Amino acid sequence: MNGKTVWERFSPMITIVLIVWFSQLSAAQSSCESRCGQRSGDCSCQATCESLKECCADYRQFCLQISPHSGTLLGGAHFVILNTTFDPASKLVCRFNSEIDTQGYVDSGNRGHCVSPLLYESGWIPFEVSTDNGATFNRHGTWLAVHHSKVSAEFKITLHNATKWQYYGTPNTGGSLTMSWNASLLTAAAVNVELWGYRETGEAYSDSWNPELRFLYSLEKAVPNNGSFTFIPSCANGSFSDWEIGALRVSPSMKDEGAR
């Protein structure tokens, strides 16, 4: 054994392994991949890092800024990812609240896009983006879901002659109803016009008090996405009188009815 101990014979190899390991650790701590909101090493991935001029070099690539940053909790809001570009071959998947996936895409300018899903809550919702069709999610951001009464009129359905809608079915109020929307917000050639219902069950302010928002049925399917829909109401199959509030949603017809 030439008088050398095991440690003496293998110490150069151990030193090299340790150097490589520390080098990899240092590189990982200098990246914001899967580390948004954290600070370690020589740079920061926290939201204040830009004003303090201490961001990691890839901060904007992995800690996402979007526009617009908010939309209705009923979903369907389209937003673009700012300050970074994507490989045109990327297959984007956008995951909200760690559980709800929607399909994203990369446009001709290599910008990433996401569409918000139906969310049963308002407030800041964390989301993640995958560029490999959902295998890994290493980019992070936040989306603000608000009640539909809070969003801009541009994103709302307009009820023509709202008084007629309100009193429809009462004496001397009948005929057709018309609604319109901003067709440019939907890339689909045809849409479904869906009716959703909201109700509360159980005793108010008790443990049994539960809210429920549910898709009820479609007023019409595969309507041309020209921004307008006129129909004559008719009685629906089934009983929906116990639903306290109704909401209309226009969604791409290639999606399943009531899809999140």
XYZ file of N, CA and C in Angstrom:
780
model
N 0.832 -1.218 0.000
C 0.000 0.000 0.000
C 0.855 1.251 0.000
N 2.219 1.047 -0.109
C 3.164 2.161 -0.203
C 3.063 3.116 0.975
N 2.583 2.629 2.110
C 2.545 3.445 3.323
C 1.489 4.526 3.328
N 0.570 4.577 2.302
C -0.451 5.640 2.261
C -1.755 5.122 2.854
N -2.394 5.979 3.607
C -3.702 5.629 4.163
C -4.758 5.766 3.070
N -5.927 5.208 3.365
C -7.056 5.333 2.420
C -7.378 6.798 2.179
N -7.372 7.601 3.233
C -7.668 9.037 3.102
C -6.667 9.709 2.185
N -5.373 9.389 2.346
C -4.337 10.029 1.520
C -4.500 9.663 0.053
N -4.898 8.405 -0.223
C -5.021 7.991 -1.613
C -6.262 8.595 -2.286
N -7.352 8.840 -1.511
C -8.592 9.308 -2.121
C -8.881 10.790 -1.876
N -8.056 11.462 -1.068
C -8.334 12.862 -0.759
C -8.347 13.770 -1.978
N -7.492 13.589 -3.008
C -7.615 14.457 -4.196
C -8.975 14.302 -4.870
N -9.476 13.052 -4.944
C -10.775 12.824 -5.562
C -11.882 13.473 -4.748
N -11.804 13.339 -3.414
C -12.810 13.928 -2.535
C -12.800 15.438 -2.674
N -11.603 16.026 -2.757
C -11.490 17.475 -2.914
C -12.157 17.931 -4.198
N -11.916 17.191 -5.290
C -12.513 17.550 -6.576
C -14.037 17.449 -6.517
N -14.555 16.397 -5.895
C -15.997 16.216 -5.774
C -16.609 17.351 -4.974
N -15.952 17.718 -3.857
C -16.463 18.809 -3.032
C -16.464 20.131 -3.790
N -15.412 20.374 -4.569
C -15.336 21.612 -5.347
C -16.476 21.670 -6.352
N -16.732 20.546 -7.048
C -17.817 20.498 -8.030
C -19.163 20.697 -7.347
N -19.351 20.041 -6.178
C -20.619 20.154 -5.461
C -20.879 21.579 -5.008
N -19.875 22.223 -4.428
C -20.040 23.607 -3.997
C -20.267 24.527 -5.175
N -19.638 24.232 -6.307
C -19.836 25.042 -7.513
C -21.271 24.941 -7.998
N -21.832 23.725 -8.000
C -23.211 23.533 -8.422
C -24.173 24.201 -7.455
N -23.886 24.096 -6.157
C -24.737 24.724 -5.149
C -24.737 26.230 -5.322
N -23.573 26.818 -5.574
C -23.463 28.264 -5.758
C -24.239 28.714 -6.981
N -24.159 27.928 -8.072
C -24.881 28.279 -9.294
C -26.381 28.221 -9.064
N -26.847 27.205 -8.310
C -28.279 27.066 -8.036
C -28.789 28.233 -7.210
N -27.980 28.703 -6.245
C -28.397 29.810 -5.401
C -28.343 31.144 -6.131
N -27.725 31.189 -7.302
C -27.667 32.412 -8.092
C -28.766 32.455 -9.140
N -29.676 31.473 -9.140
C -30.778 31.402 -10.094
C -32.108 31.500 -9.362
N -33.116 32.059 -10.057
C -34.459 32.159 -9.480
C -35.359 30.998 -9.905
N -34.809 30.020 -10.584
C -35.611 28.883 -10.998
C -36.186 28.182 -9.761
N -37.524 28.150 -9.668
C -38.239 27.535 -8.537
C -37.893 28.184 -7.196
N -37.414 29.434 -7.203
C -37.012 30.098 -5.953
C -37.624 31.492 -5.807
N -38.689 31.795 -6.544
C -39.289 33.122 -6.467
C -39.771 33.414 -5.045
N -39.472 34.617 -4.584
C -39.825 35.018 -3.227
C -38.771 34.715 -2.204
N -37.690 34.053 -2.617
C -36.637 33.676 -1.679
C -35.401 34.552 -1.861
N -34.558 34.508 -0.854
C -33.274 35.179 -0.928
C -32.209 34.289 -0.299
N -31.174 34.031 -1.066
C -30.032 33.282 -0.540
C -28.880 33.484 -1.501
N -27.680 33.290 -1.014
C -26.534 33.519 -1.873
C -26.288 34.999 -2.089
N -25.802 35.346 -3.264
C -25.395 36.720 -3.536
C -26.486 37.571 -4.176
N -27.647 36.982 -4.464
C -28.695 37.759 -5.126
C -30.062 37.365 -4.585
N -31.093 38.092 -5.026
C -32.433 37.930 -4.470
C -33.446 37.594 -5.567
N -34.471 36.834 -5.173
C -35.602 36.528 -6.058
C -36.891 37.068 -5.454
N -36.763 38.024 -4.531
C -37.914 38.637 -3.894
C -38.452 39.786 -4.746
N -39.715 40.147 -4.523
C -40.371 41.166 -5.343
C -39.698 42.532 -5.232
N -38.982 42.772 -4.137
C -38.339 44.071 -3.936
C -36.944 44.150 -4.559
N -36.504 43.069 -5.186
C -35.107 43.028 -5.631
C -34.802 44.047 -6.722
N -35.774 44.368 -7.576
C -35.511 45.311 -8.665
C -35.282 46.724 -8.130
N -36.094 47.143 -7.170
C -35.900 48.482 -6.607
C -34.603 48.567 -5.804
N -34.187 47.428 -5.237
C -32.940 47.393 -4.461
C -31.730 47.035 -5.319
N -31.996 46.729 -6.611
C -30.927 46.396 -7.574
C -30.082 45.217 -7.097
N -30.772 44.152 -6.659
C -30.058 42.971 -6.188
C -30.676 41.671 -6.700
N -31.353 41.739 -7.847
C -31.988 40.549 -8.415
C -30.952 39.602 -9.009
N -31.271 38.316 -8.980
C -30.483 37.348 -9.733
C -30.669 37.640 -11.226
N -29.706 37.234 -12.016
C -29.707 37.582 -13.434
C -30.935 37.067 -14.176
N -31.492 35.934 -13.751
C -32.637 35.353 -14.449
C -33.963 35.606 -13.729
N -34.012 36.642 -12.896
C -35.214 36.939 -12.106
C -36.455 37.059 -12.983
N -36.385 37.845 -14.045
C -37.565 38.068 -14.887
C -37.944 36.840 -15.712
N -37.011 35.952 -15.890
C -37.283 34.738 -16.655
C -38.130 33.751 -15.853
N -37.920 33.728 -14.522
C -38.605 32.734 -13.696
C -39.632 33.335 -12.741
N -39.513 34.594 -12.367
C -40.482 35.255 -11.485
C -41.308 36.191 -12.369
N -42.484 35.748 -12.743
C -43.200 36.315 -13.878
C -44.005 37.563 -13.540
N -43.949 38.504 -14.472
C -44.801 39.684 -14.448
C -45.755 39.575 -15.630
N -47.010 39.929 -15.408
C -48.029 39.699 -16.427
C -48.883 40.937 -16.666
N -49.582 40.946 -17.787
C -50.519 42.024 -18.103
C -51.680 41.459 -18.923
N -52.926 41.741 -18.485
C -53.288 42.377 -17.213
C -53.009 41.436 -16.042
N -53.026 41.982 -14.839
C -52.677 41.158 -13.675
C -53.904 40.634 -12.944
N -55.120 40.991 -13.429
C -56.323 40.541 -12.729
C -57.466 40.299 -13.709
N -58.470 39.556 -13.232
C -59.654 39.270 -14.031
C -60.707 38.599 -13.181
N -61.872 38.364 -13.772
C -62.980 37.779 -13.028
C -62.686 36.366 -12.554
N -63.217 36.021 -11.411
C -63.047 34.671 -10.875
C -63.791 33.630 -11.712
N -64.659 34.078 -12.629
C -65.346 33.141 -13.516
C -64.423 32.602 -14.596
N -63.232 33.168 -14.718
C -62.244 32.650 -15.651
C -62.370 33.227 -17.050
N -61.486 32.741 -17.929
C -61.520 33.168 -19.324
C -60.708 34.399 -19.633
N -60.024 34.965 -18.630
C -59.218 36.169 -18.869
C -57.866 35.776 -19.470
N -57.494 36.446 -20.518
C -56.241 36.170 -21.228
C -55.181 37.155 -20.757
N -53.967 36.651 -20.458
C -52.886 37.583 -20.098
C -51.584 37.149 -20.742
N -50.693 38.125 -20.913
C -49.403 37.882 -21.549
C -48.304 37.975 -20.503
N -47.282 37.153 -20.636
C -46.137 37.163 -19.722
C -45.118 38.171 -20.235
N -44.750 39.119 -19.402
C -43.893 40.232 -19.803
C -42.411 39.941 -19.555
N -41.582 40.726 -20.216
C -40.137 40.826 -19.920
C -39.331 39.550 -20.144
N -39.893 38.573 -20.820
C -39.138 37.362 -21.139
C -39.728 36.744 -22.400
N -38.949 35.938 -23.072
C -39.415 35.273 -24.285
C -39.285 33.761 -24.131
N -39.962 33.037 -25.010
C -39.995 31.584 -24.937
C -39.607 30.985 -26.282
N -39.079 29.776 -26.221
C -38.797 29.027 -27.440
C -40.121 28.762 -28.153
N -40.198 29.036 -29.461
C -41.457 28.815 -30.191
C -41.970 27.382 -30.091
N -41.072 26.436 -29.842
C -41.479 25.030 -29.743
C -41.999 24.664 -28.351
N -41.942 25.607 -27.409
C -42.397 25.320 -26.046
C -43.880 24.984 -26.026
N -44.258 24.038 -25.176
C -45.653 23.684 -24.966
C -46.052 24.173 -23.584
N -46.669 25.354 -23.542
C -46.964 26.006 -22.274
C -48.213 25.423 -21.611
N -48.085 25.165 -20.312
C -49.217 24.812 -19.460
C -49.179 25.757 -18.268
N -50.318 26.370 -17.950
C -50.406 27.321 -16.839
C -51.219 26.669 -15.722
N -50.643 26.567 -14.542
C -51.282 25.887 -13.415
C -51.609 26.894 -12.314
N -52.876 26.946 -11.918
C -53.345 27.899 -10.919
C -53.670 27.173 -9.614
N -53.243 27.768 -8.508
C -53.515 27.200 -7.178
C -53.011 25.763 -7.050
N -51.976 25.438 -7.782
C -51.326 24.125 -7.728
C -52.222 22.975 -8.166
N -53.367 23.287 -8.823
C -54.288 22.193 -9.154
C -55.031 22.349 -10.469
N -55.221 23.552 -10.980
C -56.064 23.752 -12.157
C -55.184 24.152 -13.339
N -55.144 23.334 -14.376
C -54.292 23.584 -15.536
C -55.096 24.160 -16.703
N -54.507 25.132 -17.389
C -55.049 25.628 -18.646
C -53.932 25.618 -19.682
N -54.315 25.539 -20.940
C -53.330 25.474 -22.015
C -52.881 26.876 -22.395
N -51.555 27.115 -22.383
C -51.008 28.382 -22.843
C -50.441 28.248 -24.243
N -49.839 29.304 -24.732
C -49.223 29.238 -26.057
C -48.162 30.318 -26.196
N -47.313 30.165 -27.200
C -46.270 31.149 -27.520
C -46.645 31.795 -28.845
N -46.689 33.146 -28.879
C -47.099 33.835 -30.101
C -45.921 34.032 -31.058
N -46.171 34.712 -32.157
C -45.146 34.897 -33.187
C -43.982 35.755 -32.714
N -44.199 36.527 -31.640
C -43.133 37.339 -31.067
C -42.414 36.651 -29.923
N -42.673 35.350 -29.755
C -42.065 34.513 -28.698
C -42.500 34.917 -27.292
N -43.641 35.554 -27.185
C -44.189 35.888 -25.868
C -45.141 34.788 -25.409
N -45.131 34.504 -24.112
C -45.996 33.482 -23.556
C -47.344 34.047 -23.144
N -48.390 33.228 -23.312
C -49.750 33.640 -22.967
C -50.414 32.560 -22.126
N -51.266 32.986 -21.177
C -52.069 32.078 -20.366
C -53.515 32.553 -20.360
N -54.427 31.646 -20.003
C -55.840 31.969 -19.822
C -56.249 31.512 -18.427
N -56.888 32.406 -17.678
C -57.273 32.052 -16.308
C -58.452 31.085 -16.314
N -58.509 30.180 -15.332
C -59.624 29.226 -15.227
C -60.724 29.768 -14.320
N -61.809 29.033 -14.230
C -62.836 29.325 -13.244
C -62.251 29.063 -11.863
N -62.357 30.049 -10.984
C -61.825 29.927 -9.628
C -62.955 30.183 -8.641
N -63.039 29.377 -7.622
C -64.111 29.530 -6.649
C -63.683 30.401 -5.468
N -62.827 31.348 -5.742
C -62.369 32.271 -4.697
C -61.805 33.523 -5.349
N -61.760 34.586 -4.579
C -61.155 35.825 -5.054
C -59.869 36.071 -4.271
N -59.061 37.016 -4.750
C -57.795 37.319 -4.097
C -56.616 36.911 -4.957
N -55.423 36.989 -4.374
C -54.205 36.659 -5.105
C -54.053 35.149 -5.215
N -53.974 34.678 -6.439
C -53.888 33.243 -6.721
C -52.504 32.935 -7.302
N -51.721 32.058 -6.681
C -50.419 31.703 -7.256
C -50.604 30.874 -8.526
N -49.737 31.112 -9.500
C -49.757 30.268 -10.690
C -48.334 29.927 -11.094
N -48.210 28.819 -11.826
C -46.918 28.334 -12.301
C -47.020 28.077 -13.802
N -45.882 28.136 -14.477
C -45.865 27.904 -15.917
C -44.857 26.815 -16.247
N -45.294 25.877 -17.066
C -44.427 24.821 -17.579
C -44.189 25.053 -19.066
N -42.965 24.805 -19.512
C -42.652 24.930 -20.940
C -42.492 23.570 -21.605
N -42.696 22.485 -20.834
C -42.529 21.137 -21.377
C -43.807 20.314 -21.232
N -44.937 20.990 -21.483
C -46.250 20.338 -21.501
C -46.641 19.751 -20.147
N -46.204 20.397 -19.070
C -46.628 19.992 -17.740
C -45.704 19.057 -16.998
N -44.534 18.747 -17.575
C -43.598 17.854 -16.883
C -42.976 18.549 -15.677
N -42.585 19.809 -15.837
C -41.987 20.582 -14.740
C -42.582 21.984 -14.736
N -42.751 22.523 -13.548
C -43.254 23.890 -13.370
C -42.212 24.666 -12.560
N -41.423 25.498 -13.234
C -40.328 26.201 -12.556
C -40.411 27.713 -12.675
N -41.517 28.226 -13.211
C -41.724 29.674 -13.328
C -42.989 30.028 -12.543
N -42.925 31.129 -11.814
C -44.001 31.425 -10.876
C -44.456 32.884 -10.968
N -45.738 33.084 -10.653
C -46.299 34.427 -10.610
C -47.562 34.424 -9.775
N -48.279 35.555 -9.752
C -49.543 35.654 -9.032
C -50.588 36.317 -9.911
N -51.813 35.857 -9.776
C -52.958 36.348 -10.540
C -54.027 36.814 -9.550
N -54.629 37.981 -9.814
C -55.643 38.518 -8.910
C -57.037 38.197 -9.462
N -57.752 37.307 -8.780
C -59.124 36.952 -9.162
C -60.090 37.855 -8.395
N -60.976 38.522 -9.124
C -61.913 39.461 -8.490
C -63.345 39.101 -8.868
N -64.288 39.590 -8.082
C -65.699 39.408 -8.407
C -65.970 40.075 -9.753
N -66.866 39.468 -10.557
C -67.074 39.984 -11.904
C -67.603 41.415 -11.935
N -68.172 41.880 -10.831
C -68.648 43.271 -10.788
C -67.486 44.265 -10.750
N -66.289 43.775 -10.443
C -65.117 44.648 -10.300
C -64.313 44.797 -11.592
N -64.558 43.958 -12.594
C -63.728 44.008 -13.794
C -64.198 45.104 -14.734
N -63.323 45.483 -15.653
C -63.630 46.525 -16.625
C -64.794 46.107 -17.508
N -65.576 47.094 -17.968
C -66.727 46.829 -18.836
C -66.298 46.133 -20.120
N -65.064 46.316 -20.519
C -64.547 45.690 -21.735
C -64.635 44.170 -21.670
N -64.541 43.622 -20.456
C -64.520 42.173 -20.279
C -65.874 41.600 -19.875
N -66.909 42.424 -19.870
C -68.223 41.973 -19.444
C -69.162 41.764 -20.627
N -70.149 40.904 -20.413
C -71.252 40.766 -21.356
C -72.204 41.934 -21.141
N -72.669 42.526 -22.216
C -73.632 43.625 -22.138
C -75.022 43.094 -22.446
N -75.968 43.352 -21.562
C -77.359 42.973 -21.771
C -78.082 44.160 -22.390
N -78.528 44.022 -23.614
C -79.238 45.105 -24.279
C -80.644 45.231 -23.685
N -81.010 46.452 -23.335
C -82.284 46.714 -22.660
C -82.364 45.901 -21.379
N -81.498 46.247 -20.417
C -81.380 45.490 -19.168
C -82.697 45.409 -18.402
N -83.540 46.437 -18.521
C -84.834 46.418 -17.825
C -85.712 45.294 -18.359
N -85.659 45.072 -19.668
C -86.428 43.976 -20.270
C -85.955 42.629 -19.753
N -84.617 42.467 -19.607
C -84.072 41.229 -19.044
C -84.593 41.033 -17.617
N -84.621 42.112 -16.858
C -84.997 42.008 -15.451
C -86.460 41.611 -15.268
N -87.336 42.163 -16.111
C -88.771 41.946 -15.910
C -89.363 40.980 -16.934
N -88.500 40.245 -17.610
C -88.985 39.332 -18.650
C -89.963 38.314 -18.057
N -91.075 38.102 -18.754
C -92.085 37.156 -18.294
C -93.213 37.793 -17.522
N -93.057 39.056 -17.137
C -94.147 39.773 -16.486
C -95.081 40.326 -17.567
N -96.258 40.778 -17.199
C -97.205 41.268 -18.210
C -96.590 42.316 -19.151
N -96.812 42.128 -20.420
C -96.378 43.038 -21.484
C -94.859 43.086 -21.676
N -94.147 42.091 -21.142
C -92.684 42.033 -21.331
C -92.316 40.652 -21.862
N -91.978 40.614 -23.136
C -91.631 39.346 -23.768
C -90.840 39.587 -25.034
N -90.828 38.605 -25.916
C -90.084 38.734 -27.164
C -88.650 38.253 -27.029
N -87.774 38.773 -27.862
C -86.375 38.327 -27.887
C -85.500 39.162 -26.957
N -84.397 38.553 -26.528
C -83.380 39.229 -25.720
C -82.061 39.200 -26.478
N -81.269 40.254 -26.304
C -79.985 40.353 -27.002
C -78.873 40.658 -26.024
N -77.741 39.993 -26.213
C -76.546 40.247 -25.417
C -75.364 40.396 -26.363
N -74.325 41.092 -25.909
C -73.147 41.265 -26.747
C -71.893 41.196 -25.898
N -70.752 40.940 -26.545
C -69.470 40.834 -25.866
C -68.365 41.248 -26.821
N -67.176 41.428 -26.298
C -66.012 41.790 -27.105
C -65.455 40.525 -27.749
N -65.778 40.309 -29.008
C -65.393 39.066 -29.683
C -63.890 38.916 -29.810
N -63.151 40.020 -29.797
C -61.692 39.939 -29.961
C -61.006 39.292 -28.771
N -61.706 39.182 -27.638
C -61.114 38.569 -26.448
C -61.081 37.051 -26.546
N -61.809 36.491 -27.517
C -61.853 35.042 -27.706
C -61.325 34.710 -29.095
N -60.359 33.804 -29.150
C -59.774 33.436 -30.440
C -60.603 32.387 -31.169
N -61.615 31.834 -30.506
C -62.429 30.776 -31.102
C -63.382 31.334 -32.156
N -63.660 30.530 -33.187
C -64.607 30.931 -34.228
C -66.046 30.789 -33.750
N -66.282 29.891 -32.798
C -67.624 29.670 -32.265
C -67.554 29.568 -30.745
N -68.660 29.916 -30.088
C -68.693 29.942 -28.622
C -69.964 29.285 -28.109
N -69.920 28.901 -26.834
C -71.107 28.438 -26.122
C -71.572 29.554 -25.197
N -72.859 29.769 -25.136
C -73.434 30.752 -24.206
C -73.984 29.964 -23.024
N -73.312 30.063 -21.885
C -73.609 29.214 -20.728
C -74.327 29.992 -19.628
N -75.207 29.295 -18.934
C -75.861 29.849 -17.759
C -75.309 29.161 -16.520
N -74.857 29.958 -15.567
C -74.348 29.455 -14.297
C -75.268 29.934 -13.175
N -75.326 29.157 -12.108
C -76.164 29.534 -10.976
C -75.368 29.594 -9.681
N -75.822 30.455 -8.784
C -75.206 30.575 -7.452
C -76.304 30.460 -6.402
N -76.009 29.710 -5.331
C -76.940 29.608 -4.221
C -76.177 29.317 -2.940
N -76.861 29.511 -1.813
C -76.295 29.207 -0.506
C -77.245 28.263 0.214
N -76.694 27.235 0.796
C -77.509 26.250 1.512
C -77.093 26.190 2.973
N -77.966 25.646 3.816
C -77.671 25.552 5.245
C -78.077 26.806 5.984
N -77.869 26.787 7.271
C -78.229 27.926 8.117
C -77.152 29.004 8.034
N -77.588 30.230 7.792
C -76.654 31.344 7.635
C -75.761 31.498 8.866
N -74.474 31.736 8.609
C -73.460 31.987 9.643
C -73.235 30.782 10.570
N -73.590 29.595 10.085
C -73.324 28.379 10.857
C -72.337 27.525 10.076
N -71.898 26.432 10.686
C -70.964 25.526 10.020
C -71.580 24.842 8.807
N -72.899 24.835 8.739
C -73.580 24.166 7.627
C -73.852 25.106 6.448
N -73.446 26.362 6.586
C -73.699 27.378 5.539
C -72.672 27.195 4.422
N -73.147 26.813 3.228
C -72.248 26.524 2.116
C -72.669 27.257 0.845
N -71.714 27.939 0.193
C -72.009 28.561 -1.095
C -71.761 27.559 -2.229
N -72.454 27.726 -3.343
C -72.262 26.832 -4.489
C -72.416 27.615 -5.782
N -71.438 27.508 -6.653
C -71.482 28.086 -7.994
C -71.367 26.932 -8.971
N -72.356 26.794 -9.877
C -72.378 25.613 -10.739
C -72.890 25.959 -12.138
N -72.292 25.262 -13.118
C -72.803 25.344 -14.478
C -74.158 24.656 -14.528
N -75.168 25.329 -15.111
C -76.510 24.769 -15.195
C -76.793 24.175 -16.574
N -76.699 24.992 -17.612
C -76.898 24.500 -18.974
C -76.479 25.598 -19.963
N -76.399 25.247 -21.233
C -76.051 26.206 -22.278
C -77.317 26.734 -22.935
N -77.402 28.059 -23.077
C -78.518 28.637 -23.820
C -78.417 28.266 -25.294
N -77.171 28.215 -25.770
C -76.922 27.834 -27.157
C -75.475 27.408 -27.289
N -75.233 26.416 -28.154
C -73.876 25.943 -28.399
C -73.456 26.275 -29.825
N -72.128 26.434 -29.996
C -71.545 26.712 -31.316
C -72.147 27.952 -31.967
N -72.273 29.020 -31.180
C -72.741 30.308 -31.700
C -71.567 31.007 -32.383
N -71.742 31.559 -33.590
C -70.634 32.285 -34.238
C -70.101 33.395 -33.333
N -68.794 33.472 -33.197
C -68.188 34.478 -32.316
C -68.123 35.829 -33.030
N -69.301 36.408 -33.234
C -69.370 37.726 -33.859
C -69.683 38.834 -32.852
N -69.751 38.452 -31.573
C -69.944 39.446 -30.520
C -71.381 39.726 -30.156
N -72.337 38.964 -30.713
C -73.745 39.225 -30.413
C -74.547 37.936 -30.447
N -75.565 37.853 -29.595
C -76.435 36.680 -29.543
C -77.837 37.141 -29.166
N -78.819 36.758 -29.982
C -80.218 37.084 -29.738
C -81.015 35.783 -29.653
N -81.903 35.689 -28.683
C -82.690 34.469 -28.502
C -84.027 34.798 -27.858
N -84.940 33.864 -27.978
C -86.233 33.957 -27.299
C -86.230 32.938 -26.170
N -86.301 33.373 -24.925
C -86.236 32.446 -23.788
C -87.357 31.410 -23.835
N -87.030 30.224 -23.368
C -88.022 29.158 -23.253
C -87.767 28.426 -21.944
N -88.754 27.670 -21.502
C -88.615 26.949 -20.230
C -87.535 25.876 -20.349
N -86.665 25.816 -19.365
C -85.577 24.835 -19.370
C -86.078 23.501 -18.842
N -85.418 22.442 -19.279
C -85.718 21.114 -18.744
C -85.101 21.005 -17.355
N -85.902 20.725 -16.375
C -85.385 20.634 -15.013
C -85.807 21.829 -14.194
N -85.607 21.731 -12.898
C -85.986 22.799 -11.976
C -84.746 23.559 -11.523
N -84.767 24.874 -11.749
C -83.632 25.702 -11.343
C -84.083 26.874 -10.468
N -85.307 26.785 -9.935
C -85.859 27.907 -9.187
C -85.149 28.156 -7.860
N -84.427 27.147 -7.358
C -83.757 27.332 -6.067
C -82.383 27.986 -6.210
N -81.981 28.312 -7.445
C -80.728 29.049 -7.655
C -81.030 30.536 -7.530
N -80.316 31.211 -6.638
C -80.662 32.577 -6.270
C -80.166 33.610 -7.274
N -79.008 33.338 -7.868
C -78.394 34.303 -8.780
C -77.937 33.571 -10.033
N -78.139 34.182 -11.178
C -77.678 33.601 -12.433
C -76.562 34.441 -13.040
N -75.693 33.795 -13.778
C -74.600 34.484 -14.459
C -74.411 33.871 -15.841
N -74.139 34.709 -16.837
C -73.905 34.242 -18.193
C -72.409 34.213 -18.476
N -71.963 33.177 -19.178
C -70.558 33.083 -19.564
C -70.472 32.659 -21.031
N -69.603 33.338 -21.774
C -69.326 32.978 -23.158
C -67.976 32.278 -23.180
N -67.936 31.051 -23.684
C -66.700 30.273 -23.671
C -66.485 29.615 -25.036
N -65.227 29.327 -25.395
C -64.950 28.686 -26.693
C -65.689 27.370 -26.831
N -66.277 27.125 -27.985
C -67.096 25.924 -28.164
C -66.277 24.653 -28.217
N -64.931 24.775 -28.437
C -64.116 23.553 -28.468
C -63.874 23.011 -27.060
N -64.211 23.802 -26.043
C -64.093 23.348 -24.656
C -65.385 22.656 -24.237
N -65.284 21.748 -23.266
C -66.474 21.114 -22.730
C -67.362 22.138 -22.041
N -68.663 21.937 -22.075
C -69.574 22.836 -21.385
C -69.246 22.860 -19.886
N -69.191 24.056 -19.332
C -68.919 24.180 -17.911
C -67.487 23.932 -17.513
N -66.585 23.842 -18.492
C -65.167 23.564 -18.187
C -64.565 24.718 -17.413
N -63.630 24.377 -16.499
C -62.944 25.398 -15.727
C -61.853 26.020 -16.556
